Amino acid sequence: MYQDLKEFAQSRLFQRILMGISAVVLTLLIFQAGMFVGYRKAAFTYRFGDNYYRAFGNAGPGERFFASRGGPFPGGLIEGHGVAGKIVSINLPTFVVTGPDDIEKVILIGDGTRIRRFDTTLSSSDLKVDDFTVILGSPNDNSQIEAKLIRVLPPPPNFEELNIRKP
């Protein structure tokens, strides 16, 4: 029996079966990773919609807060891991940035956040309204982006033209 099993394990049929099972497992892992990323993005968008009125308006989620815009996010899901745009308000340790899609995002500055302008390191108090920033970070449960890196840059020459036309 052992000899037959050893021969089967070295056979071409066994190797093909093993490769097929490996391909199926790899495909399932890739699918699961896609589901995880999609879930995180959808959850951030959902929480953003629930928490948006608390930061910027008086109407609650059941009061048709977004009715005038044709829904909260007419272009689909929003990005949660970063934003590029102009600072519209500052209330440290948070500030609000609006990007080309005209969606305001709340940025949270933590102890580990690096703030840079070209090769100069800045502090959070150096940020000013109307500064153009690029922020990289990760979303939290309060629909904020916890900034890891904030870059203060000159605005691109066509930044105003990048705004998506409103309906």
CSV table of N, CA and C in Angstrom, one decimal:
chain,number,residue,atom,x,y,z
A,1,MET,N,0.8,-1.2,0.0
A,1,MET,CA,0.0,0.0,0.0
A,1,MET,C,0.9,1.3,0.0
A,2,TYR,N,1.9,1.3,0.8
A,2,TYR,CA,2.8,2.4,0.9
A,2,TYR,C,3.4,2.7,-0.4
A,3,GLN,N,3.9,1.6,-1.1
A,3,GLN,CA,4.5,1.8,-2.4
A,3,GLN,C,3.5,2.4,-3.4
A,4,ASP,N,2.3,2.0,-3.4
A,4,ASP,CA,1.3,2.5,-4.3
A,4,ASP,C,1.0,4.0,-4.0
A,5,LEU,N,0.9,4.3,-2.7
A,5,LEU,CA,0.6,5.7,-2.3
A,5,LEU,C,1.8,6.6,-2.7
A,6,LYS,N,3.0,6.1,-2.5
A,6,LYS,CA,4.2,6.9,-2.9
A,6,LYS,C,4.3,7.1,-4.4
A,7,GLU,N,3.9,6.1,-5.2
A,7,GLU,CA,3.9,6.2,-6.6
A,7,GLU,C,2.8,7.2,-7.1
A,8,PHE,N,1.6,7.1,-6.4
A,8,PHE,CA,0.5,8.0,-6.7
A,8,PHE,C,0.9,9.5,-6.4
A,9,ALA,N,1.6,9.7,-5.3
A,9,ALA,CA,2.0,11.1,-4.9
A,9,ALA,C,3.0,11.6,-5.9
A,10,GLN,N,3.8,10.8,-6.6
A,10,GLN,CA,4.7,11.3,-7.6
A,10,GLN,C,4.2,11.3,-9.0
A,11,SER,N,2.9,10.8,-9.1
A,11,SER,CA,2.4,10.7,-10.5
A,11,SER,C,1.9,12.1,-11.0
A,12,ARG,N,1.8,12.2,-12.3
A,12,ARG,CA,1.3,13.4,-13.0
A,12,ARG,C,-0.1,13.7,-12.6
A,13,LEU,N,-0.9,12.7,-12.4
A,13,LEU,CA,-2.3,12.9,-12.0
A,13,LEU,C,-2.4,13.6,-10.7
A,14,PHE,N,-1.6,13.2,-9.7
A,14,PHE,CA,-1.6,13.8,-8.4
A,14,PHE,C,-1.2,15.2,-8.5
A,15,GLN,N,-0.1,15.5,-9.3
A,15,GLN,CA,0.4,16.8,-9.4
A,15,GLN,C,-0.6,17.7,-10.0
A,16,ARG,N,-1.4,17.3,-11.0
A,16,ARG,CA,-2.4,18.1,-11.6
A,16,ARG,C,-3.6,18.3,-10.6
A,17,ILE,N,-3.9,17.3,-9.9
A,17,ILE,CA,-5.0,17.5,-8.9
A,17,ILE,C,-4.5,18.6,-7.8
A,18,LEU,N,-3.3,18.5,-7.4
A,18,LEU,CA,-2.7,19.4,-6.4
A,18,LEU,C,-2.7,20.8,-7.0
A,19,MET,N,-2.3,21.0,-8.3
A,19,MET,CA,-2.2,22.3,-8.9
A,19,MET,C,-3.7,22.9,-9.0
A,20,GLY,N,-4.6,22.0,-9.4
A,20,GLY,CA,-6.0,22.5,-9.5
A,20,GLY,C,-6.6,23.0,-8.1
A,21,ILE,N,-6.3,22.2,-7.1
A,21,ILE,CA,-6.7,22.6,-5.8
A,21,ILE,C,-6.0,23.9,-5.3
A,22,SER,N,-4.8,24.0,-5.6
A,22,SER,CA,-4.0,25.3,-5.3
A,22,SER,C,-4.6,26.5,-6.1
A,23,ALA,N,-4.9,26.3,-7.3
A,23,ALA,CA,-5.5,27.4,-8.1
A,23,ALA,C,-6.9,27.8,-7.6
A,24,VAL,N,-7.7,26.8,-7.2
A,24,VAL,CA,-9.0,27.1,-6.6
A,24,VAL,C,-8.8,27.9,-5.3
A,25,VAL,N,-7.9,27.4,-4.4
A,25,VAL,CA,-7.6,28.1,-3.1
A,25,VAL,C,-7.1,29.5,-3.4
A,26,LEU,N,-6.2,29.7,-4.3
A,26,LEU,CA,-5.7,31.0,-4.6
A,26,LEU,C,-6.8,32.0,-5.1
A,27,THR,N,-7.6,31.4,-6.0
A,27,THR,CA,-8.8,32.2,-6.5
A,27,THR,C,-9.7,32.6,-5.4
A,28,LEU,N,-10.0,31.7,-4.5
A,28,LEU,CA,-10.8,32.1,-3.4
A,28,LEU,C,-10.2,33.1,-2.4
A,29,LEU,N,-8.9,33.0,-2.2
A,29,LEU,CA,-8.2,34.0,-1.4
A,29,LEU,C,-8.2,35.4,-2.1
A,30,ILE,N,-8.1,35.5,-3.4
A,30,ILE,CA,-8.1,36.8,-4.1
A,30,ILE,C,-9.5,37.3,-4.0
A,31,PHE,N,-10.5,36.5,-4.2
A,31,PHE,CA,-11.9,36.9,-4.1
A,31,PHE,C,-12.2,37.4,-2.7
A,32,GLN,N,-11.7,36.7,-1.7
A,32,GLN,CA,-11.9,37.2,-0.3
A,32,GLN,C,-11.3,38.5,0.0
A,33,ALA,N,-10.1,38.7,-0.6
A,33,ALA,CA,-9.4,40.0,-0.4
A,33,ALA,C,-10.2,41.1,-1.1
A,34,GLY,N,-10.8,40.9,-2.2
A,34,GLY,CA,-11.6,41.9,-2.9
A,34,GLY,C,-12.9,42.2,-2.1
A,35,MET,N,-13.4,41.1,-1.5
A,35,MET,CA,-14.6,41.4,-0.7
A,35,MET,C,-14.3,42.2,0.6
A,36,PHE,N,-13.1,41.9,1.2
A,36,PHE,CA,-12.7,42.7,2.3
A,36,PHE,C,-12.5,44.2,2.0
A,37,VAL,N,-11.8,44.4,0.9
A,37,VAL,CA,-11.6,45.8,0.5
A,37,VAL,C,-12.9,46.5,0.1
A,38,GLY,N,-13.8,45.8,-0.6
A,38,GLY,CA,-15.1,46.4,-0.9
A,38,GLY,C,-15.9,46.7,0.3
A,39,TYR,N,-15.9,45.7,1.3
A,39,TYR,CA,-16.6,45.9,2.5
A,39,TYR,C,-16.1,47.2,3.3
A,40,ARG,N,-14.8,47.3,3.4
A,40,ARG,CA,-14.2,48.5,4.1
A,40,ARG,C,-14.6,49.8,3.4
A,41,LYS,N,-14.6,49.8,2.1
A,41,LYS,CA,-14.9,51.0,1.3
A,41,LYS,C,-16.4,51.3,1.5
A,42,ALA,N,-17.3,50.3,1.4
A,42,ALA,CA,-18.7,50.5,1.6
A,42,ALA,C,-19.0,50.9,3.0
A,43,ALA,N,-18.4,50.3,4.0
A,43,ALA,CA,-18.6,50.7,5.4
A,43,ALA,C,-18.2,52.1,5.6
A,44,PHE,N,-17.1,52.5,5.1
A,44,PHE,CA,-16.7,53.9,5.3
A,44,PHE,C,-17.7,54.9,4.7
A,45,THR,N,-18.1,54.6,3.5
A,45,THR,CA,-19.1,55.4,2.8
A,45,THR,C,-20.4,55.5,3.6
A,46,TYR,N,-20.8,54.3,4.1
A,46,TYR,CA,-22.1,54.3,4.9
A,46,TYR,C,-21.9,55.1,6.2
A,47,ARG,N,-20.8,54.9,6.9
A,47,ARG,CA,-20.6,55.7,8.2
A,47,ARG,C,-20.4,57.2,7.8
A,48,PHE,N,-19.8,57.5,6.7
A,48,PHE,CA,-19.6,58.9,6.3
A,48,PHE,C,-21.0,59.6,6.1
A,49,GLY,N,-21.9,58.9,5.5
A,49,GLY,CA,-23.2,59.4,5.3
A,49,GLY,C,-24.0,59.6,6.6
A,50,ASP,N,-23.8,58.6,7.5
A,50,ASP,CA,-24.5,58.8,8.8
A,50,ASP,C,-23.9,59.9,9.6
A,51,ASN,N,-22.6,60.1,9.6
A,51,ASN,CA,-22.0,61.1,10.4
A,51,ASN,C,-21.8,62.5,9.8
A,52,TYR,N,-22.1,62.6,8.5
A,52,TYR,CA,-21.9,63.8,7.8
A,52,TYR,C,-22.7,65.0,8.4
A,53,TYR,N,-23.9,64.7,8.7
A,53,TYR,CA,-24.8,65.8,9.2
A,53,TYR,C,-24.4,66.3,10.5
A,54,ARG,N,-23.7,65.5,11.3
A,54,ARG,CA,-23.2,65.9,12.6
A,54,ARG,C,-22.2,67.0,12.5
A,55,ALA,N,-21.4,66.9,11.5
A,55,ALA,CA,-20.2,67.8,11.3
A,55,ALA,C,-20.6,69.0,10.5
A,56,PHE,N,-21.6,68.9,9.6
A,56,PHE,CA,-21.8,70.0,8.6
A,56,PHE,C,-23.2,70.5,8.5
A,57,GLY,N,-24.1,69.9,9.2
A,57,GLY,CA,-25.5,70.3,9.0
A,57,GLY,C,-26.4,70.1,10.2
A,58,ASN,N,-27.6,70.5,10.1
A,58,ASN,CA,-28.5,70.4,11.2
A,58,ASN,C,-29.5,69.2,11.0
A,59,ALA,N,-29.7,68.9,9.8
A,59,ALA,CA,-30.7,67.8,9.5
A,59,ALA,C,-30.1,66.5,9.8
A,60,GLY,N,-30.9,65.6,10.2
A,60,GLY,CA,-30.5,64.2,10.5
A,60,GLY,C,-30.6,63.3,9.3
A,61,PRO,N,-30.1,62.1,9.4
A,61,PRO,CA,-30.1,61.2,8.3
A,61,PRO,C,-31.5,60.9,7.7
A,62,GLY,N,-32.5,61.0,8.6
A,62,GLY,CA,-33.9,60.7,8.1
A,62,GLY,C,-34.6,61.9,7.5
A,63,GLU,N,-33.9,63.1,7.5
A,63,GLU,CA,-34.6,64.3,7.1
A,63,GLU,C,-34.2,64.8,5.7
A,64,ARG,N,-33.8,63.8,4.8
A,64,ARG,CA,-33.5,64.1,3.4
A,64,ARG,C,-32.4,65.2,3.3
A,65,PHE,N,-31.4,65.0,4.1
A,65,PHE,CA,-30.3,66.0,4.1
A,65,PHE,C,-29.6,66.1,2.7
A,66,PHE,N,-29.5,65.0,2.0
A,66,PHE,CA,-28.9,65.0,0.7
A,66,PHE,C,-29.8,65.1,-0.5
A,67,ALA,N,-31.1,65.4,-0.3
A,67,ALA,CA,-32.0,65.4,-1.3
A,67,ALA,C,-31.7,66.4,-2.4
A,68,SER,N,-31.1,67.5,-2.1
A,68,SER,CA,-30.8,68.6,-3.1
A,68,SER,C,-29.6,68.1,-4.0
A,69,ARG,N,-28.8,67.2,-3.6
A,69,ARG,CA,-27.7,66.8,-4.4
A,69,ARG,C,-28.0,65.5,-5.2
A,70,GLY,N,-29.2,65.0,-5.1
A,70,GLY,CA,-29.5,63.8,-5.8
A,70,GLY,C,-28.9,62.6,-5.1
A,71,GLY,N,-28.8,62.6,-3.8
A,71,GLY,CA,-28.2,61.5,-3.1
A,71,GLY,C,-26.9,61.9,-2.5
A,72,PRO,N,-26.4,61.1,-1.5
A,72,PRO,CA,-25.2,61.5,-0.8
A,72,PRO,C,-24.0,61.5,-1.7
A,73,PHE,N,-23.9,60.5,-2.5
A,73,PHE,CA,-22.7,60.3,-3.3
A,73,PHE,C,-23.1,59.9,-4.7
A,74,PRO,N,-23.4,60.8,-5.5
A,74,PRO,CA,-23.9,60.5,-6.9
A,74,PRO,C,-22.9,59.7,-7.7
A,75,GLY,N,-21.7,59.8,-7.5
A,75,GLY,CA,-20.7,59.1,-8.3
A,75,GLY,C,-20.4,57.7,-7.8
A,76,GLY,N,-21.0,57.3,-6.7
A,76,GLY,CA,-20.7,55.9,-6.2
A,76,GLY,C,-20.0,56.1,-4.8
A,77,LEU,N,-19.2,55.0,-4.5
A,77,LEU,CA,-18.5,55.0,-3.2
A,77,LEU,C,-17.4,56.0,-3.2
A,78,ILE,N,-17.1,56.6,-2.0
A,78,ILE,CA,-16.1,57.6,-1.9
A,78,ILE,C,-14.8,56.9,-1.4
A,79,GLU,N,-13.7,57.5,-1.6
A,79,GLU,CA,-12.4,57.0,-1.2
A,79,GLU,C,-12.2,57.3,0.3
A,80,GLY,N,-11.7,56.3,1.1
A,80,GLY,CA,-11.6,56.5,2.5
A,80,GLY,C,-10.1,56.6,3.0
A,81,HIS,N,-9.2,56.3,2.1
A,81,HIS,CA,-7.8,56.2,2.6
A,81,HIS,C,-7.0,57.4,2.2
A,82,GLY,N,-7.6,58.5,1.7
A,82,GLY,CA,-6.8,59.7,1.4
A,82,GLY,C,-7.7,60.7,0.7
A,83,VAL,N,-7.2,61.9,0.6
A,83,VAL,CA,-7.9,62.9,-0.2
A,83,VAL,C,-6.8,63.9,-0.6
A,84,ALA,N,-7.1,64.6,-1.7
A,84,ALA,CA,-6.3,65.7,-2.1
A,84,ALA,C,-7.3,66.9,-2.3
A,85,GLY,N,-7.0,68.0,-1.7
A,85,GLY,CA,-7.9,69.1,-1.9
A,85,GLY,C,-7.5,70.3,-1.0
A,86,LYS,N,-8.4,71.2,-1.0
A,86,LYS,CA,-8.2,72.5,-0.2
A,86,LYS,C,-8.8,72.4,1.2
A,87,ILE,N,-8.0,72.9,2.2
A,87,ILE,CA,-8.5,73.0,3.5
A,87,ILE,C,-9.6,74.0,3.6
A,88,VAL,N,-10.8,73.7,4.1
A,88,VAL,CA,-11.9,74.6,4.2
A,88,VAL,C,-12.1,75.1,5.7
A,89,SER,N,-11.7,74.3,6.6
A,89,SER,CA,-11.9,74.7,8.0
A,89,SER,C,-10.9,73.9,8.9
A,90,ILE,N,-10.4,74.5,10.0
A,90,ILE,CA,-9.5,73.9,10.9
A,90,ILE,C,-10.0,74.0,12.3
A,91,ASN,N,-10.0,72.9,13.0
A,91,ASN,CA,-10.4,72.9,14.4
A,91,ASN,C,-9.6,71.7,15.0
A,92,LEU,N,-8.3,72.0,15.2
A,92,LEU,CA,-7.3,71.0,15.6
A,92,LEU,C,-7.8,70.2,16.8
A,93,PRO,N,-7.6,68.9,16.8
A,93,PRO,CA,-6.8,68.1,15.9
A,93,PRO,C,-7.4,67.6,14.6
A,94,THR,N,-8.5,68.2,14.3
A,94,THR,CA,-9.2,67.9,13.0
A,94,THR,C,-9.2,69.1,12.1
A,95,PHE,N,-9.3,68.8,10.8
A,95,PHE,CA,-9.6,69.8,9.8
A,95,PHE,C,-10.4,69.2,8.7
A,96,VAL,N,-11.0,70.0,7.9
A,96,VAL,CA,-11.9,69.6,6.8
A,96,VAL,C,-11.3,69.9,5.4
A,97,VAL,N,-11.2,69.0,4.5
A,97,VAL,CA,-10.7,69.2,3.2
A,97,VAL,C,-11.8,68.8,2.2
A,98,THR,N,-11.9,69.7,1.2
A,98,THR,CA,-12.8,69.4,0.1
A,98,THR,C,-12.0,69.2,-1.2
A,99,GLY,N,-12.3,68.1,-1.9
A,99,GLY,CA,-11.5,67.7,-3.0
A,99,GLY,C,-12.2,68.1,-4.3
A,100,PRO,N,-11.8,67.5,-5.4
A,100,PRO,CA,-12.4,67.8,-6.7
A,100,PRO,C,-13.8,67.3,-6.9
A,101,ASP,N,-14.2,66.4,-6.0
A,101,ASP,CA,-15.6,65.9,-6.1
A,101,ASP,C,-16.5,66.6,-5.2
A,102,ASP,N,-16.0,67.7,-4.6
A,102,ASP,CA,-16.9,68.6,-3.7
A,102,ASP,C,-17.4,67.8,-2.5
A,103,ILE,N,-16.8,66.8,-2.0
A,103,ILE,CA,-17.2,66.1,-0.8
A,103,ILE,C,-16.2,66.5,0.3
A,104,GLU,N,-16.7,67.0,1.4
A,104,GLU,CA,-15.8,67.4,2.5
A,104,GLU,C,-15.4,66.1,3.3
A,105,LYS,N,-14.2,66.0,3.7
A,105,LYS,CA,-13.7,64.9,4.5
A,105,LYS,C,-13.0,65.5,5.7
A,106,VAL,N,-13.3,64.8,6.9
A,106,VAL,CA,-12.7,65.2,8.1
A,106,VAL,C,-11.4,64.5,8.3
A,107,ILE,N,-10.3,65.2,8.5
A,107,ILE,CA,-9.0,64.6,8.7
A,107,ILE,C,-8.6,64.8,10.2
A,108,LEU,N,-8.2,63.7,10.7
A,108,LEU,CA,-7.7,63.6,12.1
A,108,LEU,C,-6.2,63.6,12.2
A,109,ILE,N,-5.6,64.5,12.9
A,109,ILE,CA,-4.2,64.6,13.0
A,109,ILE,C,-3.8,63.9,14.4
A,110,GLY,N,-3.0,62.8,14.3
A,110,GLY,CA,-2.6,62.1,15.5
A,110,GLY,C,-1.1,62.4,15.8
A,111,ASP,N,-0.6,61.8,16.9
A,111,ASP,CA,0.8,62.0,17.3
A,111,ASP,C,1.8,61.5,16.2
A,112,GLY,N,1.4,60.5,15.5
A,112,GLY,CA,2.3,60.0,14.5
A,112,GLY,C,2.2,60.6,13.1
A,113,THR,N,1.4,61.6,13.0
A,113,THR,CA,1.1,62.2,11.7
A,113,THR,C,2.3,63.1,11.3
A,114,ARG,N,2.8,62.9,10.1
A,114,ARG,CA,3.9,63.7,9.6
A,114,ARG,C,3.3,64.8,8.6
A,115,ILE,N,3.7,66.0,8.8
A,115,ILE,CA,3.2,67.1,8.0
A,115,ILE,C,4.4,67.7,7.3
A,116,ARG,N,4.4,67.8,5.9
A,116,ARG,CA,5.5,68.2,5.2
A,116,ARG,C,5.1,69.2,4.1
A,117,ARG,N,6.0,70.2,3.9
A,117,ARG,CA,5.9,71.1,2.8
A,117,ARG,C,7.2,71.0,2.1
A,118,PHE,N,7.2,70.4,0.9
A,118,PHE,CA,8.5,70.1,0.2
A,118,PHE,C,9.4,69.4,1.1
A,119,ASP,N,10.6,69.9,1.5
A,119,ASP,CA,11.5,69.2,2.4
A,119,ASP,C,11.4,69.7,3.8
A,120,THR,N,10.5,70.5,4.1
A,120,THR,CA,10.3,71.1,5.5
A,120,THR,C,9.3,70.4,6.3
A,121,THR,N,9.6,70.1,7.5
A,121,THR,CA,8.6,69.5,8.4
A,121,THR,C,7.8,70.6,9.1
A,122,LEU,N,6.5,70.5,9.1
A,122,LEU,CA,5.6,71.5,9.7
A,122,LEU,C,4.9,70.9,10.9
A,123,SER,N,4.3,71.8,11.7
A,123,SER,CA,3.5,71.3,12.8
A,123,SER,C,2.0,71.6,12.4
A,124,SER,N,1.1,71.0,13.1
A,124,SER,CA,-0.3,71.1,12.7
A,124,SER,C,-0.8,72.6,12.8
A,125,SER,N,-0.1,73.4,13.6
A,125,SER,CA,-0.5,74.8,13.7
A,125,SER,C,-0.1,75.6,12.5
A,126,ASP,N,0.8,75.0,11.6
A,126,ASP,CA,1.2,75.7,10.4
A,126,ASP,C,0.2,75.6,9.3
A,127,LEU,N,-0.8,74.7,9.4
A,127,LEU,CA,-1.8,74.5,8.4
A,127,LEU,C,-2.7,75.7,8.4
A,128,LYS,N,-3.2,76.1,7.2
A,128,LYS,CA,-4.0,77.3,7.1
A,128,LYS,C,-5.2,77.0,6.1
A,129,VAL,N,-6.3,77.6,6.3
A,129,VAL,CA,-7.4,77.5,5.4
A,129,VAL,C,-7.0,77.9,4.0
A,130,ASP,N,-7.4,77.2,3.0
A,130,ASP,CA,-7.1,77.4,1.6
A,130,ASP,C,-5.7,76.8,1.2
A,131,ASP,N,-5.0,76.1,2.1
A,131,ASP,CA,-3.8,75.4,1.7
A,131,ASP,C,-4.3,74.2,0.9
A,132,PHE,N,-3.5,73.8,-0.1
A,132,PHE,CA,-3.8,72.6,-0.9
A,132,PHE,C,-3.0,71.5,-0.3
A,133,THR,N,-3.7,70.4,0.1
A,133,THR,CA,-3.0,69.3,0.8
A,133,THR,C,-3.3,68.0,0.1
A,134,VAL,N,-2.4,67.0,0.3
A,134,VAL,CA,-2.6,65.6,-0.1
A,134,VAL,C,-2.4,64.8,1.2
A,135,ILE,N,-3.5,64.1,1.5
A,135,ILE,CA,-3.4,63.4,2.8
A,135,ILE,C,-3.5,61.9,2.5
A,136,LEU,N,-2.7,61.1,3.2
A,136,LEU,CA,-2.7,59.6,3.1
A,136,LEU,C,-3.0,59.2,4.6
A,137,GLY,N,-3.9,58.2,4.7
A,137,GLY,CA,-4.2,57.7,6.0
A,137,GLY,C,-5.2,56.5,5.9
A,138,SER,N,-5.9,56.3,7.0
A,138,SER,CA,-6.8,55.2,7.1
A,138,SER,C,-8.1,55.7,7.7
A,139,PRO,N,-9.2,55.1,7.3
A,139,PRO,CA,-10.5,55.5,7.9
A,139,PRO,C,-10.7,55.0,9.3
A,140,ASN,N,-11.5,55.7,10.1
A,140,ASN,CA,-11.8,55.2,11.4
A,140,ASN,C,-13.3,55.1,11.5
A,141,ASP,N,-13.9,54.7,12.6
A,141,ASP,CA,-15.3,54.4,12.8
A,141,ASP,C,-16.1,55.7,12.9
A,142,ASN,N,-15.5,56.9,13.0
A,142,ASN,CA,-16.2,58.1,13.0
A,142,ASN,C,-16.2,58.8,11.7
A,143,SER,N,-15.9,58.1,10.6
A,143,SER,CA,-15.9,58.7,9.2
A,143,SER,C,-14.8,59.7,9.1
A,144,GLN,N,-13.8,59.6,9.8
A,144,GLN,CA,-12.7,60.5,9.7
A,144,GLN,C,-11.5,59.7,9.1
A,145,ILE,N,-10.6,60.5,8.4
A,145,ILE,CA,-9.4,59.9,7.9
A,145,ILE,C,-8.3,60.2,8.9
A,146,GLU,N,-7.7,59.1,9.5
A,146,GLU,CA,-6.6,59.3,10.5
A,146,GLU,C,-5.3,59.5,9.6
A,147,ALA,N,-4.9,60.7,9.6
A,147,ALA,CA,-3.8,61.0,8.7
A,147,ALA,C,-2.4,60.4,9.2
A,148,LYS,N,-1.7,59.8,8.2
A,148,LYS,CA,-0.4,59.3,8.5
A,148,LYS,C,0.6,60.3,7.9
A,149,LEU,N,0.3,60.9,6.7
A,149,LEU,CA,1.1,61.8,6.0
A,149,LEU,C,0.3,62.9,5.4
A,150,ILE,N,0.6,64.2,5.7
A,150,ILE,CA,0.0,65.3,5.1
A,150,ILE,C,1.0,66.1,4.3
A,151,ARG,N,0.8,66.3,3.1
A,151,ARG,CA,1.7,67.1,2.2
A,151,ARG,C,1.0,68.4,1.9
A,152,VAL,N,1.6,69.5,2.2
A,152,VAL,CA,1.1,70.8,1.7
A,152,VAL,C,1.8,71.2,0.5
A,153,LEU,N,1.1,71.4,-0.6
A,153,LEU,CA,1.6,71.6,-1.9
A,153,LEU,C,1.0,72.9,-2.6
A,154,PRO,N,1.6,73.4,-3.6
A,154,PRO,CA,0.9,74.4,-4.3
A,154,PRO,C,-0.3,73.8,-5.1
A,155,PRO,N,-1.4,74.4,-5.2
A,155,PRO,CA,-2.5,73.8,-6.0
A,155,PRO,C,-2.2,73.6,-7.4
A,156,PRO,N,-2.7,72.5,-8.0
A,156,PRO,CA,-2.5,72.3,-9.4
A,156,PRO,C,-3.1,73.4,-10.2
A,157,PRO,N,-2.6,73.8,-11.4
A,157,PRO,CA,-3.1,74.9,-12.1
A,157,PRO,C,-4.6,74.8,-12.5
A,158,ASN,N,-5.0,73.6,-12.7
A,158,ASN,CA,-6.4,73.4,-13.2
A,158,ASN,C,-7.3,72.8,-12.1
A,159,PHE,N,-7.0,73.0,-10.8
A,159,PHE,CA,-7.7,72.4,-9.7
A,159,PHE,C,-9.2,72.8,-9.7
A,160,GLU,N,-9.5,74.1,-10.0
A,160,GLU,CA,-10.9,74.5,-10.1
A,160,GLU,C,-11.6,73.8,-11.2
A,161,GLU,N,-11.0,73.5,-12.3
A,161,GLU,CA,-11.6,72.8,-13.4
A,161,GLU,C,-11.9,71.4,-13.2
A,162,LEU,N,-11.2,70.8,-12.2
A,162,LEU,CA,-11.4,69.4,-11.9
A,162,LEU,C,-12.7,69.1,-11.2
A,163,ASN,N,-13.3,70.1,-10.6
A,163,ASN,CA,-14.5,69.9,-9.9
A,163,ASN,C,-15.6,69.2,-10.8
A,164,ILE,N,-16.2,68.2,-10.3
A,164,ILE,CA,-17.3,67.6,-11.0
A,164,ILE,C,-18.5,68.5,-11.1
A,165,ARG,N,-19.1,68.6,-12.3
A,165,ARG,CA,-20.2,69.4,-12.4
A,165,ARG,C,-21.4,68.9,-11.6
A,166,LYS,N,-22.0,69.9,-10.9
A,166,LYS,CA,-23.1,69.5,-10.1
A,166,LYS,C,-24.4,69.4,-10.9
A,167,PRO,N,-25.3,68.5,-10.6
A,167,PRO,CA,-26.6,68.4,-11.4
A,167,PRO,C,-27.4,69.6,-11.3
